[in-house]
Each structure stands twice: as structure tokens, then as C-alpha cells.
mmCIF file of C-alpha atoms and ligand atoms in Angstrom:
data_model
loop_
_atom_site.group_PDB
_atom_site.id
_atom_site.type_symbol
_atom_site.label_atom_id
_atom_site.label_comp_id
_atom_site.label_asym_id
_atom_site.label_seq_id
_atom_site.Cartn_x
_atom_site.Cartn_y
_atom_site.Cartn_z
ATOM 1 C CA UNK A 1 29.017 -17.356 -0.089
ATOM 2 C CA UNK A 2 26.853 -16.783 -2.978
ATOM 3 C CA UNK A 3 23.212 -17.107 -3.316
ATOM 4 C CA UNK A 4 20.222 -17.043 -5.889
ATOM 5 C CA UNK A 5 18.691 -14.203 -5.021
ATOM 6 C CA UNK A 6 16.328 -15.135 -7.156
ATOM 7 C CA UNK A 7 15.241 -18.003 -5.493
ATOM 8 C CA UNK A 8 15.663 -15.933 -2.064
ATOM 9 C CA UNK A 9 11.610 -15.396 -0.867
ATOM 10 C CA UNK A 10 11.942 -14.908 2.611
ATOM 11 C CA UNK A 11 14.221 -13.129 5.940
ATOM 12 C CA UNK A 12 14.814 -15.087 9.298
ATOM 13 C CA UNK A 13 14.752 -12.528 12.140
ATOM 14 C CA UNK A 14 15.707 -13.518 15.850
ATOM 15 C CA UNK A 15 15.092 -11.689 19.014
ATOM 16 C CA UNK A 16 18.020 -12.739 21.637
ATOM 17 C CA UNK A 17 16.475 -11.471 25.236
ATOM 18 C CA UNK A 18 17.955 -12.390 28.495
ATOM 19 C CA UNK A 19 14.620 -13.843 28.966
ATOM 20 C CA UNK A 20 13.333 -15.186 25.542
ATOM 21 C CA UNK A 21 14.630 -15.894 22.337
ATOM 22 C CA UNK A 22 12.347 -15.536 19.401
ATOM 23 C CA UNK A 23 12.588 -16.640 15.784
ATOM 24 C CA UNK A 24 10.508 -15.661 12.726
ATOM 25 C CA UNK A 25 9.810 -15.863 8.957
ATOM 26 C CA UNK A 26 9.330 -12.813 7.135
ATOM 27 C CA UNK A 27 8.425 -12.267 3.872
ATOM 28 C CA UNK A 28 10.110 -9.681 1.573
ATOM 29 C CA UNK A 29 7.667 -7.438 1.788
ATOM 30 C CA UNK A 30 8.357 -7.628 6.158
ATOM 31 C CA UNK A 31 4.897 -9.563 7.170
ATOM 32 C CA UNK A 32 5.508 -12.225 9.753
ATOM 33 C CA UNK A 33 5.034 -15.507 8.381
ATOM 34 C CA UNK A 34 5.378 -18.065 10.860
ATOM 35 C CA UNK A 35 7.336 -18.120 14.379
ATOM 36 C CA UNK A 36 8.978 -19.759 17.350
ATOM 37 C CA UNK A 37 10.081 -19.131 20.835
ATOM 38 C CA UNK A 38 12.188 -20.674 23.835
ATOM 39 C CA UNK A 39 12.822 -19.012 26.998
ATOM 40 C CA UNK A 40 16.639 -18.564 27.014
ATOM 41 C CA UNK A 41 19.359 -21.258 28.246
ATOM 42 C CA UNK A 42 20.676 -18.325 29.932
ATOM 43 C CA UNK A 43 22.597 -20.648 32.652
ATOM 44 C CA UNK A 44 23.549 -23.139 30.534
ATOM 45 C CA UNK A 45 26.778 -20.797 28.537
ATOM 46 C CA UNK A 46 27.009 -18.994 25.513
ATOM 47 C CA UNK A 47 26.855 -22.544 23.218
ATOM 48 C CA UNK A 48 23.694 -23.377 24.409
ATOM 49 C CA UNK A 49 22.073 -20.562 23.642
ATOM 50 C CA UNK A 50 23.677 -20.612 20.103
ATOM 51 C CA UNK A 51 22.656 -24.170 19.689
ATOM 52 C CA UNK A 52 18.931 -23.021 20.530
ATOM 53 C CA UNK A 53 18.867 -20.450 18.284
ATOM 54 C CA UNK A 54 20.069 -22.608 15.451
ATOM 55 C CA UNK A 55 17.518 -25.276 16.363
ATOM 56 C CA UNK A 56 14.788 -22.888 16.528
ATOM 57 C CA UNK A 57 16.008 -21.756 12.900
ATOM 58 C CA UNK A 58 16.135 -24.886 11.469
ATOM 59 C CA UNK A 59 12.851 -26.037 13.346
ATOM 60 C CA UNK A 60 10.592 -22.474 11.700
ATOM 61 C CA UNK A 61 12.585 -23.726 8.153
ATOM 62 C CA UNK A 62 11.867 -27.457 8.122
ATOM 63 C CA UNK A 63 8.189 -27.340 9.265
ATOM 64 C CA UNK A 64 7.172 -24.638 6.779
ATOM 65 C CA UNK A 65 9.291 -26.752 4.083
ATOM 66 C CA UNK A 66 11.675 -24.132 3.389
ATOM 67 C CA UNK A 67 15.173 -24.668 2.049
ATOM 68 C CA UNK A 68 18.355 -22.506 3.829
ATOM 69 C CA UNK A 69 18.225 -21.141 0.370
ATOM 70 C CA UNK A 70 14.877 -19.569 0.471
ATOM 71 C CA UNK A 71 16.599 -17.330 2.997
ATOM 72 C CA UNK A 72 18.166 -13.734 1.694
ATOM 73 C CA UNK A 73 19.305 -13.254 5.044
ATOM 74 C CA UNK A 74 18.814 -13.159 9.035
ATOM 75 C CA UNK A 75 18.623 -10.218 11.965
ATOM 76 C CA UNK A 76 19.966 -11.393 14.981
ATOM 77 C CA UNK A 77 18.976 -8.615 17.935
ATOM 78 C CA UNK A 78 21.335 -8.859 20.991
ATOM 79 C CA UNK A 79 20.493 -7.026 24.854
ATOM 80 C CA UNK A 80 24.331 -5.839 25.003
ATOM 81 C CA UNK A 81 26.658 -3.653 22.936
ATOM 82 C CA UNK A 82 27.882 -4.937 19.149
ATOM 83 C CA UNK A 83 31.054 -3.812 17.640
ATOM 84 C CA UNK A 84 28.634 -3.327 14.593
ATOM 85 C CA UNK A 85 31.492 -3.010 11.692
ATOM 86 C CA UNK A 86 33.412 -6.333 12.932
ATOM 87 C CA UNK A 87 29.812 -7.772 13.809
ATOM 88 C CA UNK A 88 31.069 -8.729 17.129
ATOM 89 C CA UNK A 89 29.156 -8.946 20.216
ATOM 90 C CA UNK A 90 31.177 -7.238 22.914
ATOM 91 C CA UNK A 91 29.434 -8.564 25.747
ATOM 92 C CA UNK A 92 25.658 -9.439 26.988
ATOM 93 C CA UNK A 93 25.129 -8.085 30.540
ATOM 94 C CA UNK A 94 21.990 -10.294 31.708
ATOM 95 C CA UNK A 95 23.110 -13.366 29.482
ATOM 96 C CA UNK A 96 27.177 -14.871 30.988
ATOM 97 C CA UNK A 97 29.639 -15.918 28.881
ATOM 98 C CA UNK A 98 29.031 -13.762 25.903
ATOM 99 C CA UNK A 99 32.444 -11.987 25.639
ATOM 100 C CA UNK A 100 33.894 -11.030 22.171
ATOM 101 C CA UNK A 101 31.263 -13.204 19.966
ATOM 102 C CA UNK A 102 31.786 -12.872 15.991
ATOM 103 C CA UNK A 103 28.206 -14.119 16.493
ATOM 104 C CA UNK A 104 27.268 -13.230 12.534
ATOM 105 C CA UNK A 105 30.001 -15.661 11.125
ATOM 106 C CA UNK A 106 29.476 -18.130 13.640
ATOM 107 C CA UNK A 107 25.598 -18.278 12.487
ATOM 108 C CA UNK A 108 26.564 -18.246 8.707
ATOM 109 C CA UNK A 109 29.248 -20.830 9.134
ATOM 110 C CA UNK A 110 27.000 -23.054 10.834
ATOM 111 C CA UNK A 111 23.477 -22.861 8.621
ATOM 112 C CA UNK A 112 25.004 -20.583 5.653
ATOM 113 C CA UNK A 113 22.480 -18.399 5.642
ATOM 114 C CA UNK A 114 24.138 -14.388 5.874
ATOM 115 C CA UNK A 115 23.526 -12.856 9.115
ATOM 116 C CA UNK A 116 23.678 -8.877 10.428
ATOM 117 C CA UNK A 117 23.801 -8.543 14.274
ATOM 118 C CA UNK A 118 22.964 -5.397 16.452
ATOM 119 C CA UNK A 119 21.838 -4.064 19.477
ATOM 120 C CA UNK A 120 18.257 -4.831 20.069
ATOM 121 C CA UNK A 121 17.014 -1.054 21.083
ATOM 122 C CA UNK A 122 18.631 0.251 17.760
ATOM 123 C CA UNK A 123 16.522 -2.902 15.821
ATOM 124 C CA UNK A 124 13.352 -1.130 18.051
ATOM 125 C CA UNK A 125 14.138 1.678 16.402
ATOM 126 C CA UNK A 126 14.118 0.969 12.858
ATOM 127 C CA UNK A 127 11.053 -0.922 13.471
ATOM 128 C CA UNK A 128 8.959 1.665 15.006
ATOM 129 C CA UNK A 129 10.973 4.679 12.525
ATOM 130 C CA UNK A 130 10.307 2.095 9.173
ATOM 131 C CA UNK A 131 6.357 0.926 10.237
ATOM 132 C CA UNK A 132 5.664 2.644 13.646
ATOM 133 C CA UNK A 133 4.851 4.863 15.389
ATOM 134 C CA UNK A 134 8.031 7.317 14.337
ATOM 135 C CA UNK A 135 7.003 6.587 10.607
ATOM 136 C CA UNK A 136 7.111 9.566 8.061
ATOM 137 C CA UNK A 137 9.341 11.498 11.224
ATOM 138 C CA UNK A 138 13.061 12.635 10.476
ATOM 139 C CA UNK A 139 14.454 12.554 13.943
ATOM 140 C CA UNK A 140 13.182 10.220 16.899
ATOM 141 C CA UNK A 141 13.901 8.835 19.655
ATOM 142 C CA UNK A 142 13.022 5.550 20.661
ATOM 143 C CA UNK A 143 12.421 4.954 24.019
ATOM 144 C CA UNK A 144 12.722 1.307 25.604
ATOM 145 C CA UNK A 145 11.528 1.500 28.771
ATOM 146 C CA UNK A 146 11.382 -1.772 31.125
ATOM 147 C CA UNK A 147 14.188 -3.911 32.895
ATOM 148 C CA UNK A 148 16.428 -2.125 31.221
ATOM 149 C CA UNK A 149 15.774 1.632 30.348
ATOM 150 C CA UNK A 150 17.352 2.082 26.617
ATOM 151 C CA UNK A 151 16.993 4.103 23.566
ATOM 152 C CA UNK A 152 17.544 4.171 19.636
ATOM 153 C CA UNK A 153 17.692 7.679 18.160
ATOM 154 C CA UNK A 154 16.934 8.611 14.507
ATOM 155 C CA UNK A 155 18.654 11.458 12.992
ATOM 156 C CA UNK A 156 18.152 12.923 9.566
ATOM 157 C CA UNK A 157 16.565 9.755 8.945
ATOM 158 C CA UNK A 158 19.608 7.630 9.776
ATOM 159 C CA UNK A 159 20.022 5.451 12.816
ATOM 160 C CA UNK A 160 23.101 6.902 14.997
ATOM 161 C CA UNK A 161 25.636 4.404 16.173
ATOM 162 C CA UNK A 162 28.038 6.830 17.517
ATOM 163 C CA UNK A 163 31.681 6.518 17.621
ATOM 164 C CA UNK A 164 31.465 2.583 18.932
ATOM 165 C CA UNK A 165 28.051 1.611 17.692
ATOM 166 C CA UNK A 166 27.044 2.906 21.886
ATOM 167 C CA UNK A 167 24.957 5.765 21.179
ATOM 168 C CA UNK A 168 21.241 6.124 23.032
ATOM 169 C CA UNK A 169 22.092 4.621 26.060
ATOM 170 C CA UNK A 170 19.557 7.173 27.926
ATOM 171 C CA UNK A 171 19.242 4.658 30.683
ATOM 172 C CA UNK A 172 22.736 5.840 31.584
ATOM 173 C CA UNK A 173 21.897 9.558 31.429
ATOM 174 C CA UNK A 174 23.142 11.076 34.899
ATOM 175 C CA UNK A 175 20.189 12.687 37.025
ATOM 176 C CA UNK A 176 22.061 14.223 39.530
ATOM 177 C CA UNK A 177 25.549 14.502 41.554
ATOM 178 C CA UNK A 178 25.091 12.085 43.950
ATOM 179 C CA UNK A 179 22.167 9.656 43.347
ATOM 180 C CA UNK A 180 22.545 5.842 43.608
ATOM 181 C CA UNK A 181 25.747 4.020 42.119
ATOM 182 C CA UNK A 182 24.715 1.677 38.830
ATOM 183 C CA UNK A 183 26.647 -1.040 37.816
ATOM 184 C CA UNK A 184 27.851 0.497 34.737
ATOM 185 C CA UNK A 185 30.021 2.515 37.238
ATOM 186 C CA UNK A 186 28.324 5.957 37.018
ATOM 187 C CA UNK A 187 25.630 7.325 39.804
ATOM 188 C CA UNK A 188 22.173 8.437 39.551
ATOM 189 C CA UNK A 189 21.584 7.129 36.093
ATOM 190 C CA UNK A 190 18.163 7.374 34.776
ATOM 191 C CA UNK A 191 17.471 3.767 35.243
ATOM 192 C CA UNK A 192 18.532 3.347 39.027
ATOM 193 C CA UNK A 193 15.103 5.705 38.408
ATOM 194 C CA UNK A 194 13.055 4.304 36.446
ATOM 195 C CA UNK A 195 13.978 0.914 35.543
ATOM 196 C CA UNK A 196 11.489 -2.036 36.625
ATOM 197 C CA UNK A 197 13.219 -2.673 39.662
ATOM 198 C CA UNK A 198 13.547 0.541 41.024
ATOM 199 C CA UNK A 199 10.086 1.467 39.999
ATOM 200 C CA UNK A 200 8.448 -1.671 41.771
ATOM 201 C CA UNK A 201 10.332 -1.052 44.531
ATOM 202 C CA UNK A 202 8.848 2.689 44.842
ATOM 203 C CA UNK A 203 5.153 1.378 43.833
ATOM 204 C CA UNK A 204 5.797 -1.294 46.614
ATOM 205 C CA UNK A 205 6.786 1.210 49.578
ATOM 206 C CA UNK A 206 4.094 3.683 48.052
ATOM 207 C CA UNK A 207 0.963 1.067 47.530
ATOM 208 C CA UNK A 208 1.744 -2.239 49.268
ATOM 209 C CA UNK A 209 4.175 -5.170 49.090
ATOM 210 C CA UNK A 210 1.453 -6.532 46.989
ATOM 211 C CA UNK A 211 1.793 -4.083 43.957
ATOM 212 C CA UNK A 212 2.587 -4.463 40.815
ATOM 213 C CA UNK A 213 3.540 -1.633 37.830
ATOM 214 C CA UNK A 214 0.424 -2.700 36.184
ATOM 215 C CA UNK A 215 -2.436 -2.767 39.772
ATOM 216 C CA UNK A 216 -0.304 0.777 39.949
ATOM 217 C CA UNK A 217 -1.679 2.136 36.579
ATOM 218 C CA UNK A 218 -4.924 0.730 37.205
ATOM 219 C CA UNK A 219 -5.024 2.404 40.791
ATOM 220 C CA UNK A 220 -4.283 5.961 39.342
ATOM 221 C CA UNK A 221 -6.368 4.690 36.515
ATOM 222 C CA UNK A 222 -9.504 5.190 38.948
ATOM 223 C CA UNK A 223 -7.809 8.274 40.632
ATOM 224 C CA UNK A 224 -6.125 6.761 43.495
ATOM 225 C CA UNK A 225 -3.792 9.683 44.882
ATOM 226 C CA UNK A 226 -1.216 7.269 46.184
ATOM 227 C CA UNK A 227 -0.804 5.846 42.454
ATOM 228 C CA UNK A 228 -1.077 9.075 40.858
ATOM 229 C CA UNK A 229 2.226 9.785 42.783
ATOM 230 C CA UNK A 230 3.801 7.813 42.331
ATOM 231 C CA UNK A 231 3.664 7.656 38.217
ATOM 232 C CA UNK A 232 4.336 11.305 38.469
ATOM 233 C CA UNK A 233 7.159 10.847 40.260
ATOM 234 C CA UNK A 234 8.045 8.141 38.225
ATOM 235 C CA UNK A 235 7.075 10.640 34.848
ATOM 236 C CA UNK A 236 9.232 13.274 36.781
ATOM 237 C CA UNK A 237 12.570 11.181 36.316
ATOM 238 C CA UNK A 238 11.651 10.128 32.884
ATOM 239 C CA UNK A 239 10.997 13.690 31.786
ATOM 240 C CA UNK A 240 14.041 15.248 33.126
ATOM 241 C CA UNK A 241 15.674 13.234 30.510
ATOM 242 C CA UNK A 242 13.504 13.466 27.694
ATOM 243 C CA UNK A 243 13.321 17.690 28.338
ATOM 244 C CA UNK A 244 17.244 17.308 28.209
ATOM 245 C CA UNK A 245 17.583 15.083 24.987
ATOM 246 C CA UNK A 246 14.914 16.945 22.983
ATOM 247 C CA UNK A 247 16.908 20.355 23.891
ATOM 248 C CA UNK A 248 20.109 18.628 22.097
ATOM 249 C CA UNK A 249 18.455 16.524 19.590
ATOM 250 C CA UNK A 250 15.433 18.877 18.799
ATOM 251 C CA UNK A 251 13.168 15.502 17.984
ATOM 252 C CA UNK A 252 10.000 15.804 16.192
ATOM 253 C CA UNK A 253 8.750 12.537 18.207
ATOM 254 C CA UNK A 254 9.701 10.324 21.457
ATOM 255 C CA UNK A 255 8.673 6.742 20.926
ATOM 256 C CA UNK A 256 7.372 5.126 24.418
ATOM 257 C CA UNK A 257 7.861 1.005 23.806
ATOM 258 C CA UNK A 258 8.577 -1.830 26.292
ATOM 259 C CA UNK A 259 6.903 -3.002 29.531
ATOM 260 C CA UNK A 260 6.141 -0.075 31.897
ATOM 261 C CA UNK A 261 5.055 2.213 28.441
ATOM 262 C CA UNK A 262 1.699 -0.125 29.293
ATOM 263 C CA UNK A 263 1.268 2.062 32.483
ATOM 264 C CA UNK A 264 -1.041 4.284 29.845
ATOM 265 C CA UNK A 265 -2.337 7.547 30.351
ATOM 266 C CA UNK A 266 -0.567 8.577 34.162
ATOM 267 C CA UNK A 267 2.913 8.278 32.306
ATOM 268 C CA UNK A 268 2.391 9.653 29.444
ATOM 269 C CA UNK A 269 0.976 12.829 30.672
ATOM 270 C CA UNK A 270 3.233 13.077 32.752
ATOM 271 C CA UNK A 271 5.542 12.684 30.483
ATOM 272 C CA UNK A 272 4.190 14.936 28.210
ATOM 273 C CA UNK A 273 3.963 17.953 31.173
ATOM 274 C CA UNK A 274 7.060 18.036 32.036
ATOM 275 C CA UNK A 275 8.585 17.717 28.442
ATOM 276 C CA UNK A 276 6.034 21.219 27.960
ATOM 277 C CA UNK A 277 7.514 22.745 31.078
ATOM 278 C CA UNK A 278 11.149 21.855 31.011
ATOM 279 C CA UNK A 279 12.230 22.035 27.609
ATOM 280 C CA UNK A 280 13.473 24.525 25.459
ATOM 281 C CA UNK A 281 10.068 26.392 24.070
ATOM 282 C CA UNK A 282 11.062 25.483 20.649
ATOM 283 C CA UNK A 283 11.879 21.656 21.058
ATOM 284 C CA UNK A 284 9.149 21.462 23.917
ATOM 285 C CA UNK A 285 6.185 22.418 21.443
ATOM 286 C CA UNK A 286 7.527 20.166 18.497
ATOM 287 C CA UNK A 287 8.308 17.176 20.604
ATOM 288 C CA UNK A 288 4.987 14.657 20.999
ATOM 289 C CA UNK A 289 4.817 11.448 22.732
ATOM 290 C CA UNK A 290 3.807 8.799 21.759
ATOM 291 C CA UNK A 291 3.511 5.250 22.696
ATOM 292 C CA UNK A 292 5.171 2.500 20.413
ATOM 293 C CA UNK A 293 3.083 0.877 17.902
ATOM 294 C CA UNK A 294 4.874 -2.601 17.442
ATOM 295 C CA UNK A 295 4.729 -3.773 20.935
ATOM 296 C CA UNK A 296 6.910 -6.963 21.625
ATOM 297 C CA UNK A 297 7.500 -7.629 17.921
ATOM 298 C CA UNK A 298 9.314 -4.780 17.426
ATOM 299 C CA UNK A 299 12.727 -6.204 17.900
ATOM 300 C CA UNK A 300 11.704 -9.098 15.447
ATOM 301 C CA UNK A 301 10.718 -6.373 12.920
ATOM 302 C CA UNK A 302 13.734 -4.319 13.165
ATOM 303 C CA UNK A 303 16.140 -7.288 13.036
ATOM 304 C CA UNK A 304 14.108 -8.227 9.855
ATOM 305 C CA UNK A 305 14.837 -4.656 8.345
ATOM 306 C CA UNK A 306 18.054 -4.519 9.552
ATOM 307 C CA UNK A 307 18.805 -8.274 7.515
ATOM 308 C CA UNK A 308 17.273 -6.625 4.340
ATOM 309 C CA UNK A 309 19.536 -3.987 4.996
ATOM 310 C CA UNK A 310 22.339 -6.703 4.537
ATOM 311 C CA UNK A 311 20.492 -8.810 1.782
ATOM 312 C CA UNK A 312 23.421 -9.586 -0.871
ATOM 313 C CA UNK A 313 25.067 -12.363 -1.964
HETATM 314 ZN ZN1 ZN B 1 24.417 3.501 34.560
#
């Protein structure tokens, strides 16, 4: 298909989330513009949630009076794996009936406008390396950190993709020999740790049935012992990983983003103790840690980037 680029003035970037699905209007120059959101059809099959998404595009385009041809191109960030050079999602773990999706022609074929899919924690990452938090740094890791536990990592100043687009999966880093079975078939992967789930259910045998992550960072907040605890436990996990990935990757900064990053100040240093005391003294004094500057936007952002990255006719 070719298009005036010319005429092109703006980028269409969509979130896909298990729970949400968000759409936005960028400018060229990456400022949000306008946007739109729907909690996800999730039950309703993979065509329903492809019909929302096209709805929601057409909905942003037609009340800001915007022609399909005012659009150099879209981001479309997906929770699962994405055979990135065929541009086909593999599958979406929290979201059935996504198996084998050629989800960027089916979007252009059905609203024309050129389309780049990927994984949403690598579109995290080129957010937070391009305007966040890991700007101006040559190697990063981005850390996603909430029902899922996921990362992007940035080396030399390139997002890696590894062999099958399935690098930074640090939420499947092993722990141990014999810790809890996950259901991407290994055991005692970092997020049977320190996933949501398994970190509510700690906070909730440690502080009450009542608990939740964020009562548990207001607790140690104040200097309850109970809650400080548990988040070092819970930093513990974390930075076991993060010593062993700045060893190998030798980062000059670890990106903190997504839900439980908001526990604040008893993660972080935590984090940021045992990253001193377990790592490599080399890696372990260059590493800092920071927390992620985009909040929830971030995917939008980097699926915006990642469609300029694709912008051609
Ligand atoms: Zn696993």
C-alpha cells in the first residue's frame, strides 16, 4: 500500500492487555494527542477483541476528524510472544484463542493503515530507553514487575530479541532446584516469587487476609516490622535476579515499571542492597535502580516508537 507521507501527521498506538485495551493519537513528534480505552472482550474470542480494537481506532479517528490517511502508521503491543519478522502473534497466555495471529496484516487489511506488532515489555522498553527513565543509558534493563514479572533489555543501544524475538523473560529466571512448578513448565521461576499473586498471598499470611501490596508499602512505610519483611523478602527474590543479570549483562541501569514498582522506597532499597552485596563489585557499583518514569503509558509510548520505527509507505 502506498501512502502520502506527506499528508501523514500523526501514529495510532494500541496497548492490548489481558485486562485493557488502549488506543491513542500521537503526533510525530510522540506527544499523546487524544485517547480511548475498553476493558478487554477477553471471553468473548480472538474476533472480538479485534473488532474492539478496530472500533476503538476508528472511534479516536472519526471524533478528532482525522482521515486513515493522516496515519503513518500503528503499534500494536501484545502480553504474549510475537514471531516479530513474520509479525505473527504466537500465542496470548491470559487472552484464549490467540494462536498463530498475522495480527499486523489483519489490522492493515481491515483499516489500511500499516501496522508493527510486538511484545508489550520490549514496547516498555523502548519507551522508558527513548524518553525514560533509561534515557541517554547504553544498556538497560527494563523491569515489568506486576501480574506478570517481565523484562526488555537494551544492549549497545539496541533492543535484544534473541534468537525467536523471546529474550528478557526474567520472570522465568530459575531461583532454585526445587521451588514451585510454573506453568511455563520450569520450577522456582522468579515470578512463582514475586509475581502479584504470589506476593499477595505472602503479604496476606504475613499482615492479614485484609492486605493489599499497596496497605503493605504503606505499613513498612511507617516502620511496621511485619511489612518491612516482608518487602525484603520480597526485594530478596527480586535481587537474586537482578545481582545475576547485571553480572552477565553488566547494565548501567535497571528500570523498575508496572504495579508492585509503586511499593516505593522498601523495594527499592532492597533492591538496591542486595544488587550492592551480591553482584560482581564491578557491575554491582555501576548498576542503579531506578523506578520507571512513564508509568501505565509506557506501552502506548513504545508501541508509538516502535510504529515510527516502521513508518514507510
Ligand atoms: Zn516460569
Amino acid at each position: 500500500m502506498k501512502k502520502n507521507l506527506k499528508s501523514a501527521r500523526f501514529i495510532v498506538a494500541i496497548d492490548l492487555g489481558g485486562t485493557n485495551i488502549k488506543v491513542a493519537l500521537f503526533s510525530l513528534g510522540f506527544k499523546m494527542r487524544d485517547r480511548l480505552s475498553c476493558p478487554t472482550p477477553v471471553l468473548h474470542g480472538r474476533q472480538a477483541v479485534i473488532v474492539a480494537v478496530l472500533e476503538m481506532v476508528a472511534g479516536l479517528l472519526s471524533r478528532r476528524k482525522i482521515s486513515a490517511g493522516s496515519i503513518s502508521a500503528a503499534g500494536i503491543g501484545v502480553p504474549g510472544p510475537v514471531d516479530f519478522d513474520r509479525q505473527v502473534v504466537h500465542f496470548l497466555p491470559n487472552i484464549p484463542g490467540w494462536r498463530n495471529v498475522p495480527l499486523s496484516s489483519v489490522f492493515t487489511s481491515a483499516c489500511g493503515i500499516p501496522c508493527v506488532v510486538d511484545n508489550d515489555a520490549k514496547m516498555m522498553a523502548l519507551a522508558e530507553y527513548t524518553l525514560g527513565a533509561a534515557k541517554g543509558s547504553r544498556n538497560a534493563v527494563c523491569l515489568t514487575l506486576g501480574t506478570g514479572v517481565g523484562a526488555g533489555l537494551i544492549i549497545e543501544g539496541k533492543l535484544y530479541r534473541g534468537a525467536d524475538n523471546a529474550a528478557g523473560e526474567i520472570g522465568h529466571l530459575p531461583l532454585n532446584e526445587n521451588g514451585p512448578a510454573c506453568p511455563c513448565g520450569g520450577k522456582a521461576c522468579l515470578e512463582r516469587y514475586a509475581g502479584n499473586g504470589a506476593l499477595l498471598k505472602e503479604a496476606r499470611a504475613a499482615l492479614g487476609a485484609s492486605i493489599t501490596l499497596e496497605k503493605a508499602s504503606a505499613l513498612a512505610a511507617g516502620g511496621n516490622r511485619k511489612a518491612l519483611r516482608f518487602w525484603r523478602t520480597a526485594s530478596t527474590h527480586i535481587g537474586i535476579a537482578l545481582a545475576g543479570l547485571s553480572n552477565v549483562l553488566n547494565p548501567d541501569v535497571i528500570v523498575v515499571g508496572g504495579g508492585v514498582s509503586s511499593a516505593g522506597r522498601p523495594l527499592f532499597d532492597g533492591l538496591k542492597e542486595n544488587l550492592l552485596r551480591r553482584a560482581m563489585p564491578v557491575q554491582g557499583r555501576r548498576v542503579k535502580v531506578v523506578r520507571a518514569a512513564l508509568g501505565s503509558d509506557a506501552g502506548l509510548i513504545g508501541a508509538a516508537l516502535a510504529a515510527a520505527g516502521r513508518t514507510r509507505a
